[in-house]
Amino acid sequence: MREFGEILEDVRGRIAAACERAGRSPDEVEIIAVTKTHGAEVVKEAWDAGLTIVGENKVQEAAWKKPASVSGPSWHLIGHLQSNKVRHALELFDFIHSVDSVKLADRINLIADETGASPHILLEVNVSGEKSKSGMKPEEVKPAVEHIVAECPRVTLEGLMTMAPFSENPEDARPYFRRLRELRDSLEGELGVGLPRLSMGMSGDYEVAVEEGATWVRLGTVLFGERPKVKRVASSDGDDGSTPCGDSDTYAGFGGLDSYSGAGPTAKILD
């Protein structure tokens, strides 16, 4: 088995090569270490190797993992955010990549005003038009940016995020990444706002994303290997009295789970 440092060195080399092809500096691109369904020990491994950003898909997973992890990393929510979990999200995350509606931005601003938080967000854009994906339609983004700038003073809008359709061929993702960059450039020119962050590219297509302008690439499998499979056997209440694990979540709620290695008392590994 390859050492993590060796894997990371290879990934960084590929990012540097992609930057060279695009006439960019590797300093413009940061890796988000996606630790979904991995334990807190993986966060430490990433931090010790020099990665400073951790990405989680679920609020309830970060709720147990962040306190159990090494201090220091910046925590980013990269998965879908339900409005009833906004309060918890603002307690846990420095950045929220997945704001997919004006209504959600307003909710974030409201809770931030109540709690004194100063959240940084990105707007998730569904550039592919896939019904299975969250995100605003491209034509909805301009009025959303105008609204957030004018009506959400507690929120700092940092940029845009997208996911390309799954494909075995990374080149198939290129037009979607290019479209997001072009949309960002158009918004900056038309509205006079700065949107420096482009969160796009995952383990299978991050090199293409870098060539097309990504500043954050969200990498999990390429760094940590295949994710362990778990199922939920416990849950707890959300910030509005709802049940955070009452949707399609496939892992544990806020309390008790200390690792997806099987040591946690509220999770069971699936074969």
PDB file of C-alpha atoms in Angstrom:
ATOM      1  CA  MET A   1       0.000   0.000   0.000  1.00  0.00           C
ATOM      2  CA  ARG A   2       1.337   3.425  -0.925  1.00  0.00           C
ATOM      3  CA  GLU A   3       2.038   5.925   1.828  1.00  0.00           C
ATOM      4  CA  PHE A   4      -0.294   8.905   2.031  1.00  0.00           C
ATOM      5  CA  GLY A   5       2.575  11.335   1.508  1.00  0.00           C
ATOM      6  CA  GLU A   6       3.490   9.602  -1.735  1.00  0.00           C
ATOM      7  CA  ILE A   7      -0.111   9.716  -2.962  1.00  0.00           C
ATOM      8  CA  LEU A   8      -0.403  13.402  -2.113  1.00  0.00           C
ATOM      9  CA  GLU A   9       2.882  14.195  -3.842  1.00  0.00           C
ATOM     10  CA  ASP A  10       1.592  12.532  -6.998  1.00  0.00           C
ATOM     11  CA  VAL A  11      -1.704  14.465  -6.854  1.00  0.00           C
ATOM     12  CA  ARG A  12       0.102  17.743  -6.327  1.00  0.00           C
ATOM     13  CA  GLY A  13       2.360  16.939  -9.268  1.00  0.00           C
ATOM     14  CA  ARG A  14      -0.662  16.357 -11.471  1.00  0.00           C
ATOM     15  CA  ILE A  15      -2.188  19.646 -10.329  1.00  0.00           C
ATOM     16  CA  ALA A  16       1.067  21.463 -11.083  1.00  0.00           C
ATOM     17  CA  ALA A  17       1.214  19.907 -14.554  1.00  0.00           C
ATOM     18  CA  ALA A  18      -2.396  20.916 -15.225  1.00  0.00           C
ATOM     19  CA  CYS A  19      -1.600  24.463 -14.099  1.00  0.00           C
ATOM     20  CA  GLU A  20       1.398  24.579 -16.422  1.00  0.00           C
ATOM     21  CA  ARG A  21      -0.753  23.491 -19.355  1.00  0.00           C
ATOM     22  CA  ALA A  22      -3.239  26.256 -18.527  1.00  0.00           C
ATOM     23  CA  GLY A  23      -0.659  28.949 -17.829  1.00  0.00           C
ATOM     24  CA  ARG A  24      -1.561  29.108 -14.144  1.00  0.00           C
ATOM     25  CA  SER A  25       0.399  28.959 -10.914  1.00  0.00           C
ATOM     26  CA  PRO A  26      -0.080  25.893  -8.683  1.00  0.00           C
ATOM     27  CA  ASP A  27      -0.445  28.344  -5.811  1.00  0.00           C
ATOM     28  CA  GLU A  28      -3.882  29.234  -7.226  1.00  0.00           C
ATOM     29  CA  VAL A  29      -5.262  25.745  -6.504  1.00  0.00           C
ATOM     30  CA  GLU A  30      -6.022  24.241  -3.089  1.00  0.00           C
ATOM     31  CA  ILE A  31      -6.997  20.677  -2.260  1.00  0.00           C
ATOM     32  CA  ILE A  32     -10.061  20.016  -0.142  1.00  0.00           C
ATOM     33  CA  ALA A  33      -9.548  16.674   1.584  1.00  0.00           C
ATOM     34  CA  VAL A  34     -12.962  15.005   1.474  1.00  0.00           C
ATOM     35  CA  THR A  35     -13.166  12.678   4.474  1.00  0.00           C
ATOM     36  CA  LYS A  36     -16.741  11.449   4.028  1.00  0.00           C
ATOM     37  CA  THR A  37     -17.311   8.157   5.941  1.00  0.00           C
ATOM     38  CA  HIS A  38     -13.694   8.092   7.085  1.00  0.00           C
ATOM     39  CA  GLY A  39     -12.745   8.542  10.721  1.00  0.00           C
ATOM     40  CA  ALA A  40     -11.060  11.400  12.530  1.00  0.00           C
ATOM     41  CA  GLU A  41      -7.701   9.702  12.067  1.00  0.00           C
ATOM     42  CA  VAL A  42      -7.893  10.524   8.350  1.00  0.00           C
ATOM     43  CA  VAL A  43      -8.297  14.219   9.151  1.00  0.00           C
ATOM     44  CA  LYS A  44      -5.095  14.051  11.184  1.00  0.00           C
ATOM     45  CA  GLU A  45      -3.300  12.248   8.373  1.00  0.00           C
ATOM     46  CA  ALA A  46      -4.290  14.955   5.926  1.00  0.00           C
ATOM     47  CA  TRP A  47      -3.367  17.758   8.323  1.00  0.00           C
ATOM     48  CA  ASP A  48       0.014  16.222   9.131  1.00  0.00           C
ATOM     49  CA  ALA A  49       0.731  16.001   5.396  1.00  0.00           C
ATOM     50  CA  GLY A  50       0.049  19.707   4.931  1.00  0.00           C
ATOM     51  CA  LEU A  51      -3.571  19.776   3.782  1.00  0.00           C
ATOM     52  CA  THR A  52      -5.404  22.563   5.571  1.00  0.00           C
ATOM     53  CA  ILE A  53      -8.994  22.141   4.327  1.00  0.00           C
ATOM     54  CA  VAL A  54     -11.370  19.310   5.207  1.00  0.00           C
ATOM     55  CA  GLY A  55     -14.566  18.769   3.219  1.00  0.00           C
ATOM     56  CA  GLU A  56     -17.644  17.005   4.569  1.00  0.00           C
ATOM     57  CA  ASN A  57     -20.899  16.199   2.814  1.00  0.00           C
ATOM     58  CA  LYS A  58     -23.121  16.050   5.889  1.00  0.00           C
ATOM     59  CA  VAL A  59     -23.635  18.338   8.856  1.00  0.00           C
ATOM     60  CA  GLN A  60     -24.296  15.419  11.185  1.00  0.00           C
ATOM     61  CA  GLU A  61     -21.060  13.680  10.228  1.00  0.00           C
ATOM     62  CA  ALA A  62     -18.975  16.769  10.920  1.00  0.00           C
ATOM     63  CA  ALA A  63     -20.789  17.189  14.251  1.00  0.00           C
ATOM     64  CA  TRP A  64     -19.001  14.194  15.735  1.00  0.00           C
ATOM     65  CA  LYS A  65     -15.893  14.147  13.545  1.00  0.00           C
ATOM     66  CA  LYS A  66     -14.729  17.732  14.005  1.00  0.00           C
ATOM     67  CA  PRO A  67     -14.559  17.581  17.837  1.00  0.00           C
ATOM     68  CA  ALA A  68     -12.760  14.242  17.563  1.00  0.00           C
ATOM     69  CA  SER A  69     -10.235  15.551  15.034  1.00  0.00           C
ATOM     70  CA  VAL A  70      -7.017  17.475  15.217  1.00  0.00           C
ATOM     71  CA  SER A  71      -7.541  21.214  15.542  1.00  0.00           C
ATOM     72  CA  GLY A  72      -6.332  23.479  12.765  1.00  0.00           C
ATOM     73  CA  PRO A  73      -8.049  22.590   9.488  1.00  0.00           C
ATOM     74  CA  SER A  74     -10.686  24.790   7.896  1.00  0.00           C
ATOM     75  CA  TRP A  75     -13.945  22.829   7.557  1.00  0.00           C
ATOM     76  CA  HIS A  76     -16.039  23.144   4.409  1.00  0.00           C
ATOM     77  CA  LEU A  77     -19.540  21.814   3.798  1.00  0.00           C
ATOM     78  CA  ILE A  78     -19.620  20.519   0.237  1.00  0.00           C
ATOM     79  CA  GLY A  79     -22.872  18.527   0.324  1.00  0.00           C
ATOM     80  CA  HIS A  80     -26.502  19.578   0.185  1.00  0.00           C
ATOM     81  CA  LEU A  81     -27.645  21.742   3.101  1.00  0.00           C
ATOM     82  CA  GLN A  82     -31.198  21.517   4.369  1.00  0.00           C
ATOM     83  CA  SER A  83     -32.612  24.670   5.899  1.00  0.00           C
ATOM     84  CA  ASN A  84     -33.280  22.955   9.243  1.00  0.00           C
ATOM     85  CA  LYS A  85     -29.553  22.239   9.612  1.00  0.00           C
ATOM     86  CA  VAL A  86     -28.294  25.764   8.943  1.00  0.00           C
ATOM     87  CA  ARG A  87     -27.713  26.577  12.609  1.00  0.00           C
ATOM     88  CA  HIS A  88     -25.552  23.498  13.125  1.00  0.00           C
ATOM     89  CA  ALA A  89     -23.732  24.147   9.845  1.00  0.00           C
ATOM     90  CA  LEU A  90     -22.766  27.648  10.919  1.00  0.00           C
ATOM     91  CA  GLU A  91     -21.363  26.254  14.167  1.00  0.00           C
ATOM     92  CA  LEU A  92     -19.207  23.716  12.344  1.00  0.00           C
ATOM     93  CA  PHE A  93     -18.121  25.053   8.971  1.00  0.00           C
ATOM     94  CA  ASP A  94     -16.035  27.974   7.769  1.00  0.00           C
ATOM     95  CA  PHE A  95     -17.337  27.721   4.187  1.00  0.00           C
ATOM     96  CA  ILE A  96     -20.564  26.385   2.702  1.00  0.00           C
ATOM     97  CA  HIS A  97     -20.142  25.421  -0.959  1.00  0.00           C
ATOM     98  CA  SER A  98     -23.674  24.218  -1.625  1.00  0.00           C
ATOM     99  CA  VAL A  99     -26.021  27.204  -1.367  1.00  0.00           C
ATOM    100  CA  ASP A 100     -28.551  26.345  -4.061  1.00  0.00           C
ATOM    101  CA  SER A 101     -31.309  28.932  -3.601  1.00  0.00           C
ATOM    102  CA  VAL A 102     -31.965  32.503  -2.526  1.00  0.00           C
ATOM    103  CA  LYS A 103     -34.225  31.101   0.185  1.00  0.00           C
ATOM    104  CA  LEU A 104     -31.333  29.145   1.684  1.00  0.00           C
ATOM    105  CA  ALA A 105     -29.041  32.185   1.499  1.00  0.00           C
ATOM    106  CA  ASP A 106     -31.668  34.216   3.348  1.00  0.00           C
ATOM    107  CA  ARG A 107     -31.912  31.508   5.998  1.00  0.00           C
ATOM    108  CA  ILE A 108     -28.140  31.478   6.445  1.00  0.00           C
ATOM    109  CA  ASN A 109     -28.121  35.266   6.763  1.00  0.00           C
ATOM    110  CA  LEU A 110     -30.936  35.191   9.331  1.00  0.00           C
ATOM    111  CA  ILE A 111     -29.280  32.569  11.545  1.00  0.00           C
ATOM    112  CA  ALA A 112     -25.914  34.280  11.175  1.00  0.00           C
ATOM    113  CA  ASP A 113     -27.481  37.527  12.358  1.00  0.00           C
ATOM    114  CA  GLU A 114     -28.931  35.750  15.396  1.00  0.00           C
ATOM    115  CA  THR A 115     -25.677  34.006  16.311  1.00  0.00           C
ATOM    116  CA  GLY A 116     -23.103  36.582  15.255  1.00  0.00           C
ATOM    117  CA  ALA A 117     -21.590  34.269  12.636  1.00  0.00           C
ATOM    118  CA  SER A 118     -19.973  35.570   9.459  1.00  0.00           C
ATOM    119  CA  PRO A 119     -20.370  32.707   6.983  1.00  0.00           C
ATOM    120  CA  HIS A 120     -18.586  32.407   3.678  1.00  0.00           C
ATOM    121  CA  ILE A 121     -20.607  30.758   0.933  1.00  0.00           C
ATOM    122  CA  LEU A 122     -20.516  29.624  -2.680  1.00  0.00           C
ATOM    123  CA  LEU A 123     -23.496  29.249  -4.960  1.00  0.00           C
ATOM    124  CA  GLU A 124     -23.984  25.743  -6.316  1.00  0.00           C
ATOM    125  CA  VAL A 125     -24.798  25.814 -10.019  1.00  0.00           C
ATOM    126  CA  ASN A 126     -26.270  22.879 -11.917  1.00  0.00           C
ATOM    127  CA  VAL A 127     -24.563  23.621 -15.214  1.00  0.00           C
ATOM    128  CA  SER A 128     -25.385  20.183 -16.643  1.00  0.00           C
ATOM    129  CA  GLY A 129     -29.130  20.445 -16.059  1.00  0.00           C
ATOM    130  CA  GLU A 130     -29.252  16.952 -14.532  1.00  0.00           C
ATOM    131  CA  LYS A 131     -32.392  16.492 -12.485  1.00  0.00           C
ATOM    132  CA  SER A 132     -30.522  14.316  -9.999  1.00  0.00           C
ATOM    133  CA  LYS A 133     -28.202  17.172  -9.048  1.00  0.00           C
ATOM    134  CA  SER A 134     -28.839  20.094  -6.741  1.00  0.00           C
ATOM    135  CA  GLY A 135     -27.977  23.623  -7.742  1.00  0.00           C
ATOM    136  CA  MET A 136     -29.325  26.736  -9.351  1.00  0.00           C
ATOM    137  CA  LYS A 137     -29.935  26.978 -13.047  1.00  0.00           C
ATOM    138  CA  PRO A 138     -27.264  29.187 -14.667  1.00  0.00           C
ATOM    139  CA  GLU A 139     -29.849  31.859 -15.477  1.00  0.00           C
ATOM    140  CA  GLU A 140     -30.837  32.041 -11.797  1.00  0.00           C
ATOM    141  CA  VAL A 141     -27.356  32.887 -10.573  1.00  0.00           C
ATOM    142  CA  LYS A 142     -27.168  36.564 -11.542  1.00  0.00           C
ATOM    143  CA  PRO A 143     -30.331  37.617  -9.659  1.00  0.00           C
ATOM    144  CA  ALA A 144     -29.202  35.450  -6.731  1.00  0.00           C
ATOM    145  CA  VAL A 145     -25.851  37.239  -6.575  1.00  0.00           C
ATOM    146  CA  GLU A 146     -27.575  40.622  -6.740  1.00  0.00           C
ATOM    147  CA  HIS A 147     -29.944  39.608  -3.940  1.00  0.00           C
ATOM    148  CA  ILE A 148     -27.217  38.270  -1.661  1.00  0.00           C
ATOM    149  CA  VAL A 149     -25.022  41.333  -2.124  1.00  0.00           C
ATOM    150  CA  ALA A 150     -27.936  43.656  -1.377  1.00  0.00           C
ATOM    151  CA  GLU A 151     -29.940  41.708   1.217  1.00  0.00           C
ATOM    152  CA  CYS A 152     -27.574  39.353   3.060  1.00  0.00           C
ATOM    153  CA  PRO A 153     -25.059  41.543   4.912  1.00  0.00           C
ATOM    154  CA  ARG A 154     -23.897  38.750   7.241  1.00  0.00           C
ATOM    155  CA  VAL A 155     -22.856  36.569   4.298  1.00  0.00           C
ATOM    156  CA  THR A 156     -19.692  36.768   2.218  1.00  0.00           C
ATOM    157  CA  LEU A 157     -20.228  35.356  -1.262  1.00  0.00           C
ATOM    158  CA  GLU A 158     -16.935  33.843  -2.422  1.00  0.00           C
ATOM    159  CA  GLY A 159     -17.728  32.199  -5.748  1.00  0.00           C
ATOM    160  CA  LEU A 160     -19.412  29.272  -7.470  1.00  0.00           C
ATOM    161  CA  MET A 161     -19.439  25.488  -7.194  1.00  0.00           C
ATOM    162  CA  THR A 162     -20.517  22.704  -9.540  1.00  0.00           C
ATOM    163  CA  MET A 163     -20.394  18.964 -10.151  1.00  0.00           C
ATOM    164  CA  ALA A 164     -19.942  17.553 -13.626  1.00  0.00           C
ATOM    165  CA  PRO A 165     -21.956  14.512 -14.735  1.00  0.00           C
ATOM    166  CA  PHE A 166     -20.254  11.219 -13.979  1.00  0.00           C
ATOM    167  CA  SER A 167     -18.174   9.830 -16.818  1.00  0.00           C
ATOM    168  CA  GLU A 168     -15.256   7.435 -17.157  1.00  0.00           C
ATOM    169  CA  ASN A 169     -13.632  10.008 -19.449  1.00  0.00           C
ATOM    170  CA  PRO A 170     -12.453  13.141 -17.581  1.00  0.00           C
ATOM    171  CA  GLU A 171     -12.605  15.158 -20.811  1.00  0.00           C
ATOM    172  CA  ASP A 172     -16.385  14.847 -20.770  1.00  0.00           C
ATOM    173  CA  ALA A 173     -16.396  17.186 -17.754  1.00  0.00           C
ATOM    174  CA  ARG A 174     -14.537  19.993 -19.518  1.00  0.00           C
ATOM    175  CA  PRO A 175     -17.505  21.881 -21.031  1.00  0.00           C
ATOM    176  CA  TYR A 176     -19.268  21.996 -17.663  1.00  0.00           C
ATOM    177  CA  PHE A 177     -16.233  23.352 -15.835  1.00  0.00           C
ATOM    178  CA  ARG A 178     -15.634  25.845 -18.620  1.00  0.00           C
ATOM    179  CA  ARG A 179     -19.238  26.986 -18.444  1.00  0.00           C
ATOM    180  CA  LEU A 180     -18.947  27.654 -14.711  1.00  0.00           C
ATOM    181  CA  ARG A 181     -15.778  29.699 -15.194  1.00  0.00           C
ATOM    182  CA  GLU A 182     -17.347  31.687 -18.009  1.00  0.00           C
ATOM    183  CA  LEU A 183     -20.433  32.319 -15.875  1.00  0.00           C
ATOM    184  CA  ARG A 184     -18.233  33.557 -13.018  1.00  0.00           C
ATOM    185  CA  ASP A 185     -16.279  35.826 -15.355  1.00  0.00           C
ATOM    186  CA  SER A 186     -19.507  37.231 -16.804  1.00  0.00           C
ATOM    187  CA  LEU A 187     -20.948  37.943 -13.360  1.00  0.00           C
ATOM    188  CA  GLU A 188     -17.805  39.704 -12.220  1.00  0.00           C
ATOM    189  CA  GLY A 189     -17.838  41.890 -15.319  1.00  0.00           C
ATOM    190  CA  GLU A 190     -21.557  42.692 -15.307  1.00  0.00           C
ATOM    191  CA  LEU A 191     -22.055  43.188 -11.574  1.00  0.00           C
ATOM    192  CA  GLY A 192     -18.658  44.473 -10.523  1.00  0.00           C
ATOM    193  CA  VAL A 193     -18.334  41.840  -7.787  1.00  0.00           C
ATOM    194  CA  GLY A 194     -15.407  39.629  -6.921  1.00  0.00           C
ATOM    195  CA  LEU A 195     -16.048  35.877  -7.058  1.00  0.00           C
ATOM    196  CA  PRO A 196     -12.551  34.449  -6.682  1.00  0.00           C
ATOM    197  CA  ARG A 197     -13.451  30.857  -5.769  1.00  0.00           C
ATOM    198  CA  LEU A 198     -14.368  28.117  -8.220  1.00  0.00           C
ATOM    199  CA  SER A 199     -15.026  24.820  -6.438  1.00  0.00           C
ATOM    200  CA  MET A 200     -15.066  22.141  -9.124  1.00  0.00           C
ATOM    201  CA  GLY A 201     -13.352  18.869  -9.881  1.00  0.00           C
ATOM    202  CA  MET A 202     -13.235  15.628  -7.930  1.00  0.00           C
ATOM    203  CA  SER A 203     -11.042  12.539  -7.931  1.00  0.00           C
ATOM    204  CA  GLY A 204     -11.918  11.489 -11.474  1.00  0.00           C
ATOM    205  CA  ASP A 205     -11.697  14.846 -13.232  1.00  0.00           C
ATOM    206  CA  TYR A 206      -9.702  17.277 -11.095  1.00  0.00           C
ATOM    207  CA  GLU A 207      -6.928  17.786 -13.642  1.00  0.00           C
ATOM    208  CA  VAL A 208      -9.425  18.974 -16.257  1.00  0.00           C
ATOM    209  CA  ALA A 209     -11.063  21.201 -13.635  1.00  0.00           C
ATOM    210  CA  VAL A 210      -7.709  22.825 -12.864  1.00  0.00           C
ATOM    211  CA  GLU A 211      -7.099  23.443 -16.553  1.00  0.00           C
ATOM    212  CA  GLU A 212     -10.484  25.183 -16.696  1.00  0.00           C
ATOM    213  CA  GLY A 213      -9.900  27.437 -13.689  1.00  0.00           C
ATOM    214  CA  ALA A 214     -10.707  25.548 -10.486  1.00  0.00           C
ATOM    215  CA  THR A 215      -9.309  27.122  -7.342  1.00  0.00           C
ATOM    216  CA  TRP A 216     -10.594  24.345  -5.054  1.00  0.00           C
ATOM    217  CA  VAL A 217     -10.651  20.673  -6.017  1.00  0.00           C
ATOM    218  CA  ARG A 218     -12.606  18.271  -3.802  1.00  0.00           C
ATOM    219  CA  LEU A 219     -10.609  15.058  -3.475  1.00  0.00           C
ATOM    220  CA  GLY A 220     -11.519  11.979  -1.484  1.00  0.00           C
ATOM    221  CA  THR A 221     -11.053   8.621  -3.192  1.00  0.00           C
ATOM    222  CA  VAL A 222      -7.844   9.574  -4.976  1.00  0.00           C
ATOM    223  CA  LEU A 223      -6.296  10.438  -1.594  1.00  0.00           C
ATOM    224  CA  PHE A 224      -7.854   7.997   0.863  1.00  0.00           C
ATOM    225  CA  GLY A 225      -9.081   5.113  -1.272  1.00  0.00           C
ATOM    226  CA  GLU A 226     -12.605   3.757  -1.488  1.00  0.00           C
ATOM    227  CA  ARG A 227     -14.937   4.867   1.277  1.00  0.00           C
ATOM    228  CA  PRO A 228     -16.106   2.304   3.831  1.00  0.00           C
ATOM    229  CA  LYS A 229     -19.825   1.568   3.639  1.00  0.00           C
ATOM    230  CA  VAL A 230     -21.922   2.133   6.726  1.00  0.00           C
ATOM    231  CA  LYS A 231     -25.561   2.254   7.630  1.00  0.00           C
ATOM    232  CA  ARG A 232     -27.418   4.452  10.075  1.00  0.00           C
ATOM    233  CA  VAL A 233     -28.622   2.881  13.282  1.00  0.00           C
ATOM    234  CA  ALA A 234     -29.138   6.016  15.395  1.00  0.00           C
ATOM    235  CA  SER A 235     -30.104   9.642  14.922  1.00  0.00           C
ATOM    236  CA  SER A 236     -30.844  12.826  16.852  1.00  0.00           C
ATOM    237  CA  ASP A 237     -32.764  16.049  16.470  1.00  0.00           C
ATOM    238  CA  GLY A 238     -31.943  18.851  14.074  1.00  0.00           C
ATOM    239  CA  ASP A 239     -31.783  22.526  14.921  1.00  0.00           C
ATOM    240  CA  ASP A 240     -35.526  22.975  14.381  1.00  0.00           C
ATOM    241  CA  GLY A 241     -36.550  19.821  16.219  1.00  0.00           C
ATOM    242  CA  SER A 242     -36.474  17.698  13.093  1.00  0.00           C
ATOM    243  CA  THR A 243     -34.463  14.527  12.600  1.00  0.00           C
ATOM    244  CA  PRO A 244     -31.260  15.163  10.656  1.00  0.00           C
ATOM    245  CA  CYS A 245     -30.924  11.523   9.676  1.00  0.00           C
ATOM    246  CA  GLY A 246     -34.515  11.196   8.625  1.00  0.00           C
ATOM    247  CA  ASP A 247     -33.682  11.668   4.969  1.00  0.00           C
ATOM    248  CA  SER A 248     -31.552   9.372   2.822  1.00  0.00           C
ATOM    249  CA  ASP A 249     -28.502   9.555   5.081  1.00  0.00           C
ATOM    250  CA  THR A 250     -26.678   6.271   5.370  1.00  0.00           C
ATOM    251  CA  TYR A 251     -24.738   6.853   8.517  1.00  0.00           C
ATOM    252  CA  ALA A 252     -25.043   7.860  12.137  1.00  0.00           C
ATOM    253  CA  GLY A 253     -26.401  11.008  13.721  1.00  0.00           C
ATOM    254  CA  PHE A 254     -24.735  13.563  15.960  1.00  0.00           C
ATOM    255  CA  GLY A 255     -23.594  11.417  18.860  1.00  0.00           C
ATOM    256  CA  GLY A 256     -21.548   8.363  19.628  1.00  0.00           C
ATOM    257  CA  LEU A 257     -19.779   7.532  16.392  1.00  0.00           C
ATOM    258  CA  ASP A 258     -16.026   7.899  16.744  1.00  0.00           C
ATOM    259  CA  SER A 259     -14.840   6.180  13.583  1.00  0.00           C
ATOM    260  CA  TYR A 260     -16.059   4.435  10.480  1.00  0.00           C
ATOM    261  CA  SER A 261     -13.440   1.786  11.161  1.00  0.00           C
ATOM    262  CA  GLY A 262     -16.156  -0.089  13.019  1.00  0.00           C
ATOM    263  CA  ALA A 263     -15.178   1.127  16.491  1.00  0.00           C
ATOM    264  CA  GLY A 264     -18.102   3.521  16.776  1.00  0.00           C
ATOM    265  CA  PRO A 265     -21.089   2.185  18.701  1.00  0.00           C
ATOM    266  CA  THR A 266     -23.710   3.717  16.405  1.00  0.00           C
ATOM    267  CA  ALA A 267     -22.541   2.476  13.047  1.00  0.00           C
ATOM    268  CA  LYS A 268     -22.240  -0.886  11.404  1.00  0.00           C
ATOM    269  CA  ILE A 269     -19.988  -1.658   8.446  1.00  0.00           C
ATOM    270  CA  LEU A 270     -21.793  -3.028   5.430  1.00  0.00           C
ATOM    271  CA  ASP A 271     -20.189  -5.753   3.361  1.00  0.00           C
TER     272      ASP A 271
END
